[in-house]
Amino acid sequence: MNKRGIRRQWMGWLLFFAGTVTSCCLYAQEPPARESLTQGALIQQTLAQGALTEEVLVQETSTQGEQDQGSPTREPLTIEQALDIAEGNNPDLIASKLNLERYQQHLVAQRASLKSRFSLDLTPINYSRSRRFDNRLSQWYTNETLNTSGTFMVSQPILWTDGEISLINTFGWQDNHSIVEGMDNRNRAFSNDLYLRLNQPIFTYNRRKMEMKQIEFDYENAGIRYALQRLNTERSITNQFYSVYMAQNNLAISKEELDNTSQSFDIIKNKVEADLAAREELYQAELNLANAQSAVEERTVALENAKDQLKQTLGMPLSEDIEVKAEIKVSPVAVDLNHAVQSGLNSRMELRQREIDIQLAELQMIQTKSLNEFRGDISLSIGIIGDHEKFNNMYDNPTKNPRVSISLAVPIFDWGEKKARVKAQKIAQTLAQIEQENLQIDIELEVRQTWRRLENLRTQIDIAEKSVRNAELTYDINLTRYREGDLTGMEISQFQTQLSNRRIAYAQALINYKIELLNLKILSLYDFEKEEPLVPIRDLSKIIH
C-alpha cells in the first residue's frame, strides 16, 4: 500500500471516529426521559443531512405553517375544564335540558288548570230584524231586537271526582219590538240570571287525575333522560379527551423516533463517506428517515381530527385550537363486586324508567277498558232570575230556576273491538315487565364484565410498564451496537419501532383503566375513588333555573 492509500485510510478512520464521537455526545446530552426536540431545533439539526432530508423538512414546515394560521392556542384543557365547558355548550345536553324544561312547563300548566278559572264574555250589541211565523197563532209577524249582555263565570275543577262546579251570572238589556197584524208590541227591560251549576261524570274513570299522573311521569322521565345524557356526555368527553391526549403522546413519540432516526442517519452517513459501510445502508437510513417523517405527519393529522371531534362534543368552534393536559396516574382502587352490583340494581335510573313504563301501561289499560263503556253524566243547577224595566227593580219578583239532568251512554255491540284492544294492551304490559327483568340482568352483567376488565387492566399495566423499561434498555444496547457497525439500519429501525409501540401500549393501558373505572362508576352510580354514591340529579327544578 502506497503512502497516499495509507493516508486516505487514516483519514477515513479519523472521520469515522469523529462522527461517532459527535453522535455519542449528542446522544449523551439527551434528557433521561427522552423528551422530543422542539420543531425549530429539529429543523436546524436535520437541514444538514442532505437533499432528501431537506425536502422532507420543507414539507413539514409548510404543514405546520398551515396549522399556525388558525386562532391562537388557548391554555391546555384539563378533563374537569372540558366537562365544565360541555355543561353549557354540548348540543345533546342542551337539547335534553330544553326537553326537560318543556315537560316542566306542561306540568305547571296542568296544575294551573286545576285552579279556579275566571272568565267574562261580553256582547256589546246584537241587532236583528226578521220576518217570522208564529206556530201558536198561525200567523206571520215582524220582529226587531236590540240587546246587549255579558256573562261572568267562575269555574272550579274537582280533581278527586273529575267534576266541575261553576258560578254563573248573566246580565243584559234588550229592546224587543214586534208587529202582528198591524199591532205594535214593545218591551224594554233589564234581566239578570244568577245560578250555581255542578257537572259530574259517573260510572267512568277520573280523566283529569289520570292526565295529571301521565304528565308527572313524563316530567320525571325527561329528568331521567337528562341525567343519563349528562352521564353519557361525561363518558363521551372522557373518551375523546383521552383520544386527544393519546394523539398528542403518539405525536411526541413519533417526533422522538424521528430524532433518533436522524442521529442514526448521521452515523451511517459518516460511515459511508469513510468507506466503512456499504452505500445500501445509507439508502436504508434515508428510507427510515422518510418513514419517520411520514409517521410524524400522519399522527399530526390524527391529532387534529381528534381535536375536532372533542371540540364538536364540547360545543366549541372548530376553528379554535386546543390542547389537553392530563396526569395519567393510576393508583389501585379496591372495588367490591357485590357492592357494585347491588348499588347498580338499587340506583340505576333505567330501572325507574322501566317502572314508569309499567305504570303508564296500567293507565293505558284503564283508558282501553273505557272504550265503548257504560257511563253517565249528572248536571245540577239552581239559581234565580229577575227582570224589570228599571235596573233597581229587577229582583222585585224573582223566579227560581232549578235544573236536574242525568244522561247515560249504553253500548250495545262493538264487534269485539274492545276485547281485542284490551288483549293487545295486556301483551304490552307483559312486554314492559319482561324488559324490566332483562334490564336487571343486563345491569348485573355489565357491572361484572367491567369489574373483570378492571382487574385484568391492572395486570396489563404492570406488564406494559416492564415492557417499556426492557424496550428502552434494548434500544440503548442495540444503538451502541449500531454505532459499532454490528447492526444494519433496518435492524435498528425495528428496535426503535418496538420502543415506540411499547410506550404507546403503556399509555393506552393507563387510559383504558381510567375509562373502565369511569364506566363502572356510571354503571353502578357509585364513585369507588371517593367512596361515595353518585347522585346525578338531586332537584330537577335547580337544573332548569
Tab-separated table of C-alpha atoms in Angstrom, residues 73-374:
chain	number	residue	atom	x	y	z
A	73	THR	CA	-53.815	28.192	21.097
A	74	ARG	CA	-55.561	28.562	24.444
A	75	GLU	CA	-54.361	27.205	27.752
A	76	PRO	CA	-54.245	23.388	27.888
A	77	LEU	CA	-57.559	21.915	28.978
A	78	THR	CA	-57.922	19.523	31.879
A	79	ILE	CA	-60.637	16.885	31.960
A	80	GLU	CA	-62.530	18.884	34.615
A	81	GLN	CA	-62.452	22.049	32.498
A	82	ALA	CA	-63.667	20.114	29.465
A	83	LEU	CA	-66.653	18.778	31.423
A	84	ASP	CA	-67.473	22.298	32.665
A	85	ILE	CA	-67.418	23.645	29.093
A	86	ALA	CA	-69.685	20.838	27.888
A	87	GLU	CA	-72.187	21.541	30.678
A	88	GLY	CA	-73.287	24.728	28.934
A	89	ASN	CA	-72.286	24.125	25.315
A	90	ASN	CA	-72.817	20.458	24.442
A	91	PRO	CA	-75.628	20.287	21.816
A	92	ASP	CA	-77.095	16.999	23.053
A	93	LEU	CA	-77.056	18.180	26.663
A	94	ILE	CA	-78.705	21.481	25.738
A	95	ALA	CA	-81.428	19.653	23.763
A	96	SER	CA	-82.079	17.292	26.692
A	97	LYS	CA	-82.269	20.230	29.101
A	98	LEU	CA	-84.731	22.086	26.855
A	99	ASN	CA	-86.840	18.941	26.610
A	100	LEU	CA	-86.881	18.743	30.415
A	101	GLU	CA	-87.975	22.384	30.625
A	102	ARG	CA	-90.753	21.719	28.093
A	103	TYR	CA	-92.211	18.927	30.227
A	104	GLN	CA	-91.888	21.106	33.317
A	105	GLN	CA	-93.995	23.803	31.655
A	106	HIS	CA	-96.582	21.135	30.732
A	107	LEU	CA	-96.737	20.161	34.409
A	108	VAL	CA	-97.043	23.798	35.529
A	109	ALA	CA	-99.863	24.340	33.021
A	110	GLN	CA	-101.695	21.207	34.146
A	111	ARG	CA	-101.516	22.218	37.809
A	112	ALA	CA	-102.714	25.713	36.923
A	113	SER	CA	-105.707	24.197	35.113
A	114	LEU	CA	-106.878	22.706	38.427
A	115	LYS	CA	-107.303	26.138	39.991
A	116	SER	CA	-110.343	28.404	39.719
A	117	ARG	CA	-110.847	29.952	36.294
A	118	PHE	CA	-112.451	33.361	35.819
A	119	SER	CA	-113.985	34.366	32.508
A	120	LEU	CA	-116.065	37.233	31.170
A	121	ASP	CA	-117.994	37.064	27.893
A	122	LEU	CA	-119.385	40.312	26.514
A	123	THR	CA	-121.831	41.013	23.713
A	124	PRO	CA	-121.814	44.825	23.393
A	125	ILE	CA	-124.538	44.970	20.754
A	126	ASN	CA	-126.727	42.500	18.940
A	127	TYR	CA	-129.343	43.764	16.467
A	128	SER	CA	-131.638	41.770	14.233
A	129	ARG	CA	-134.838	42.334	12.204
A	130	SER	CA	-136.634	39.382	10.675
A	131	ARG	CA	-139.951	38.056	9.428
A	132	ARG	CA	-141.099	35.016	11.350
A	133	PHE	CA	-144.053	32.638	11.539
A	134	ASP	CA	-145.779	32.002	14.859
A	135	ASN	CA	-146.919	28.401	15.023
A	136	ARG	CA	-149.158	29.008	18.002
A	137	LEU	CA	-151.218	31.720	16.310
A	138	SER	CA	-150.619	30.534	12.742
A	139	GLN	CA	-149.663	33.950	11.501
A	140	TRP	CA	-146.642	35.918	10.344
A	141	TYR	CA	-145.086	38.716	12.320
A	142	THR	CA	-142.125	41.087	12.108
A	143	ASN	CA	-139.623	41.067	14.974
A	144	GLU	CA	-136.924	43.629	15.674
A	145	THR	CA	-134.466	43.047	18.542
A	146	LEU	CA	-131.660	45.101	20.033
A	147	ASN	CA	-129.841	43.736	23.088
A	148	THR	CA	-126.564	43.838	24.986
A	149	SER	CA	-125.351	41.330	27.561
A	150	GLY	CA	-122.408	39.937	29.500
A	151	THR	CA	-121.677	36.673	31.306
A	152	PHE	CA	-119.278	36.351	34.228
A	153	MET	CA	-118.321	32.800	35.252
A	154	VAL	CA	-116.142	31.279	37.977
A	155	SER	CA	-115.455	27.560	37.490
A	156	GLN	CA	-113.534	25.219	39.796
A	157	PRO	CA	-112.436	21.747	38.600
A	158	ILE	CA	-112.702	18.994	41.207
A	159	LEU	CA	-109.630	16.731	40.938
A	160	TRP	CA	-110.865	13.937	43.192
A	161	THR	CA	-114.175	13.391	41.371
A	162	ASP	CA	-113.361	14.787	37.886
A	163	GLY	CA	-116.343	17.091	38.239
A	164	GLU	CA	-116.701	20.844	37.917
A	165	ILE	CA	-118.651	23.407	39.895
A	166	SER	CA	-119.427	26.809	38.379
A	167	LEU	CA	-120.999	30.063	39.484
A	168	ILE	CA	-122.532	31.911	36.514
A	169	ASN	CA	-124.143	35.319	36.279
A	170	THR	CA	-125.639	36.712	33.037
A	171	PHE	CA	-126.753	40.351	32.913
A	172	GLY	CA	-128.342	42.119	29.940
A	173	TRP	CA	-130.715	44.660	28.471
A	174	GLN	CA	-132.975	44.218	25.486
A	175	ASP	CA	-135.394	46.178	23.330
A	176	ASN	CA	-137.841	43.850	21.571
A	177	HIS	CA	-140.326	45.171	19.008
A	178	SER	CA	-142.897	43.007	17.213
A	179	ILE	CA	-145.586	43.877	14.678
A	180	VAL	CA	-148.512	41.413	14.470
A	181	GLU	CA	-151.383	42.229	12.078
A	182	GLY	CA	-150.581	45.937	12.338
A	183	MET	CA	-150.346	45.936	16.138
A	184	ASP	CA	-147.097	47.051	17.805
A	185	ASN	CA	-145.757	45.171	20.832
A	186	ARG	CA	-142.630	46.540	22.544
A	187	ASN	CA	-140.666	45.504	25.637
A	188	ARG	CA	-137.635	47.191	27.130
A	189	ALA	CA	-136.191	45.583	30.267
A	190	PHE	CA	-133.094	44.640	32.249
A	191	SER	CA	-132.555	40.996	33.203
A	192	ASN	CA	-130.096	39.093	35.432
A	193	ASP	CA	-129.666	35.312	35.719
A	194	LEU	CA	-127.540	34.012	38.628
A	195	TYR	CA	-127.140	30.283	39.182
A	196	LEU	CA	-124.774	27.600	40.567
A	197	ARG	CA	-124.045	24.574	38.352
A	198	LEU	CA	-122.437	21.184	39.053
A	199	ASN	CA	-121.363	18.744	36.334
A	200	GLN	CA	-120.253	15.298	37.444
A	201	PRO	CA	-119.415	12.251	35.270
A	202	ILE	CA	-120.342	8.853	36.734
A	203	PHE	CA	-119.524	5.183	36.008
A	204	THR	CA	-116.148	6.081	34.429
A	205	TYR	CA	-112.538	6.725	35.407
A	206	ASN	CA	-111.139	10.061	36.566
A	207	ARG	CA	-109.742	11.545	33.366
A	208	ARG	CA	-108.369	14.683	34.991
A	209	LYS	CA	-106.414	12.761	37.623
A	210	MET	CA	-105.051	10.323	35.039
A	211	GLU	CA	-103.872	13.177	32.808
A	212	MET	CA	-102.059	14.688	35.789
A	213	LYS	CA	-100.290	11.381	36.505
A	214	GLN	CA	-99.222	10.990	32.880
A	215	ILE	CA	-97.719	14.484	32.793
A	216	GLU	CA	-95.910	13.869	36.089
A	217	PHE	CA	-94.477	10.631	34.690
A	218	ASP	CA	-93.410	12.421	31.503
A	219	TYR	CA	-91.647	15.085	33.554
A	220	GLU	CA	-89.866	12.520	35.693
A	221	ASN	CA	-88.888	10.568	32.590
A	222	ALA	CA	-87.479	13.726	30.995
A	223	GLY	CA	-85.428	14.344	34.142
A	224	ILE	CA	-84.045	10.814	33.997
A	225	ARG	CA	-83.161	11.217	30.324
A	226	TYR	CA	-81.347	14.436	31.139
A	227	ALA	CA	-79.386	12.751	33.923
A	228	LEU	CA	-78.480	9.845	31.634
A	229	GLN	CA	-77.440	12.307	28.936
A	230	ARG	CA	-75.122	14.013	31.409
A	231	LEU	CA	-73.502	10.693	32.281
A	232	ASN	CA	-73.198	9.705	28.626
A	233	THR	CA	-71.720	13.111	27.818
A	234	GLU	CA	-69.176	12.680	30.588
A	235	ARG	CA	-68.251	9.273	29.186
A	236	SER	CA	-68.045	10.574	25.622
A	237	ILE	CA	-65.950	13.588	26.566
A	238	THR	CA	-63.622	11.454	28.672
A	239	ASN	CA	-63.067	9.057	25.782
A	240	GLN	CA	-62.456	11.863	23.294
A	241	PHE	CA	-60.300	13.798	25.766
A	242	TYR	CA	-58.017	10.825	26.222
A	243	SER	CA	-58.062	10.231	22.471
A	244	VAL	CA	-56.620	13.727	22.026
A	245	TYR	CA	-54.145	13.036	24.816
A	246	MET	CA	-53.059	9.779	23.166
A	247	ALA	CA	-52.760	11.545	19.808
A	248	GLN	CA	-50.525	14.175	21.433
A	249	ASN	CA	-48.490	11.448	23.110
A	250	ASN	CA	-48.168	9.473	19.879
A	251	LEU	CA	-47.028	12.595	18.048
A	252	ALA	CA	-44.382	13.261	20.703
A	253	ILE	CA	-43.164	9.663	20.431
A	254	SER	CA	-43.040	9.940	16.639
A	255	LYS	CA	-41.016	13.138	16.883
A	256	GLU	CA	-38.597	11.433	19.268
A	257	GLU	CA	-38.392	8.499	16.873
A	258	LEU	CA	-37.620	10.980	14.091
A	259	ASP	CA	-34.862	12.483	16.243
A	260	ASN	CA	-33.319	9.068	16.890
A	261	THR	CA	-33.624	8.158	13.215
A	262	SER	CA	-31.851	11.421	12.288
A	263	GLN	CA	-28.966	10.507	14.588
A	264	SER	CA	-28.778	7.051	13.032
A	265	PHE	CA	-28.737	8.694	9.616
A	266	ASP	CA	-25.765	10.862	10.698
A	267	ILE	CA	-23.860	7.799	11.855
A	268	ILE	CA	-24.390	5.747	8.702
A	269	LYS	CA	-23.684	8.781	6.502
A	270	ASN	CA	-20.291	9.274	8.165
A	271	LYS	CA	-19.541	5.557	7.765
A	272	VAL	CA	-20.406	5.592	4.081
A	273	GLU	CA	-18.315	8.699	3.451
A	274	ALA	CA	-15.399	6.976	5.218
A	275	ASP	CA	-15.895	3.823	3.104
A	276	LEU	CA	-16.647	1.857	6.292
A	277	ALA	CA	-20.201	0.846	5.290
A	278	ALA	CA	-21.951	-0.049	2.109
A	279	ARG	CA	-23.958	2.628	0.325
A	280	GLU	CA	-27.016	0.390	0.625
A	281	GLU	CA	-27.006	1.170	4.354
A	282	LEU	CA	-27.282	4.879	3.535
A	283	TYR	CA	-30.239	4.161	1.251
A	284	GLN	CA	-31.912	2.227	4.078
A	285	ALA	CA	-31.189	5.071	6.541
A	286	GLU	CA	-32.752	7.577	4.153
A	287	LEU	CA	-35.804	5.358	3.845
A	288	ASN	CA	-36.048	5.053	7.647
A	289	LEU	CA	-35.816	8.841	7.959
A	290	ALA	CA	-38.555	9.338	5.373
A	291	ASN	CA	-40.774	6.798	7.151
A	292	ALA	CA	-40.207	8.534	10.489
A	293	GLN	CA	-41.124	11.894	8.953
A	294	SER	CA	-44.234	10.359	7.375
A	295	ALA	CA	-45.240	8.951	10.779
A	296	VAL	CA	-44.969	12.443	12.288
A	297	GLU	CA	-47.211	13.859	9.566
A	298	GLU	CA	-49.774	11.056	9.901
A	299	ARG	CA	-50.007	11.452	13.656
A	300	THR	CA	-50.285	15.224	13.277
A	301	VAL	CA	-53.347	14.645	11.096
A	302	ALA	CA	-54.754	12.148	13.619
A	303	LEU	CA	-54.267	14.702	16.401
A	304	GLU	CA	-56.131	17.427	14.515
A	305	ASN	CA	-59.013	15.043	13.756
A	306	ALA	CA	-59.246	14.019	17.416
A	307	LYS	CA	-59.271	17.686	18.445
A	308	ASP	CA	-62.130	18.452	16.053
A	309	GLN	CA	-64.226	15.629	17.470
A	310	LEU	CA	-63.621	16.839	21.021
A	311	LYS	CA	-64.463	20.423	20.067
A	312	GLN	CA	-67.703	19.275	18.465
A	313	THR	CA	-68.719	17.429	21.627
A	314	LEU	CA	-67.769	20.399	23.812
A	315	GLY	CA	-69.729	22.782	21.595
A	316	MET	CA	-66.632	24.836	20.760
A	317	PRO	CA	-65.855	26.483	17.395
A	318	LEU	CA	-63.892	24.123	15.165
A	319	SER	CA	-61.531	26.955	14.223
A	320	GLU	CA	-60.342	27.325	17.819
A	321	ASP	CA	-57.172	25.389	18.602
A	322	ILE	CA	-56.938	23.441	21.845
A	323	GLU	CA	-54.503	21.302	23.756
A	324	VAL	CA	-55.232	18.904	26.570
A	325	LYS	CA	-53.351	18.280	29.759
A	326	ALA	CA	-53.745	15.167	31.865
A	327	GLU	CA	-51.927	13.326	34.588
A	328	ILE	CA	-52.268	9.643	33.857
A	329	LYS	CA	-51.547	8.233	37.270
A	330	VAL	CA	-53.210	5.021	38.246
A	331	SER	CA	-53.417	4.022	41.875
A	332	PRO	CA	-55.130	0.691	42.575
A	333	VAL	CA	-58.773	1.120	43.604
A	334	ALA	CA	-60.394	-1.579	45.708
A	335	VAL	CA	-63.737	-2.485	44.149
A	336	ASP	CA	-66.131	-4.887	45.852
A	337	LEU	CA	-68.040	-6.710	43.130
A	338	ASN	CA	-71.110	-7.432	45.271
A	339	HIS	CA	-71.254	-3.805	46.387
A	340	ALA	CA	-71.014	-2.596	42.804
A	341	VAL	CA	-73.777	-4.927	41.602
A	342	GLN	CA	-76.112	-4.055	44.475
A	343	SER	CA	-75.510	-0.337	44.024
A	344	GLY	CA	-76.332	-0.621	40.323
A	345	LEU	CA	-79.554	-2.546	40.942
A	346	ASN	CA	-80.681	-0.065	43.609
A	347	SER	CA	-79.679	3.165	41.915
A	348	ARG	CA	-79.762	2.815	38.128
A	349	MET	CA	-82.228	5.267	36.639
A	350	GLU	CA	-83.024	2.992	33.708
A	351	LEU	CA	-84.844	0.704	36.152
A	352	ARG	CA	-87.004	3.612	37.254
A	353	GLN	CA	-87.750	4.277	33.580
A	354	ARG	CA	-88.986	0.717	33.195
A	355	GLU	CA	-91.160	1.157	36.301
A	356	ILE	CA	-92.662	4.286	34.771
A	357	ASP	CA	-93.331	2.370	31.555
A	358	ILE	CA	-95.187	-0.308	33.558
A	359	GLN	CA	-97.288	2.304	35.368
A	360	LEU	CA	-98.056	4.097	32.112
A	361	ALA	CA	-99.130	0.763	30.628
A	362	GLU	CA	-101.549	0.316	33.535
A	363	LEU	CA	-103.030	3.757	32.885
A	364	GLN	CA	-103.296	2.901	29.208
A	365	MET	CA	-105.176	-0.267	30.166
A	366	ILE	CA	-107.735	1.824	32.085
A	367	GLN	CA	-108.207	4.026	29.033
A	368	THR	CA	-108.553	0.981	26.783
A	369	LYS	CA	-111.208	-0.578	29.017
A	370	SER	CA	-113.161	2.681	28.888
A	371	LEU	CA	-113.652	2.228	25.142
A	372	ASN	CA	-117.401	1.832	24.417
A	373	GLU	CA	-118.044	1.923	28.158
A	374	PHE	CA	-121.255	2.408	30.057
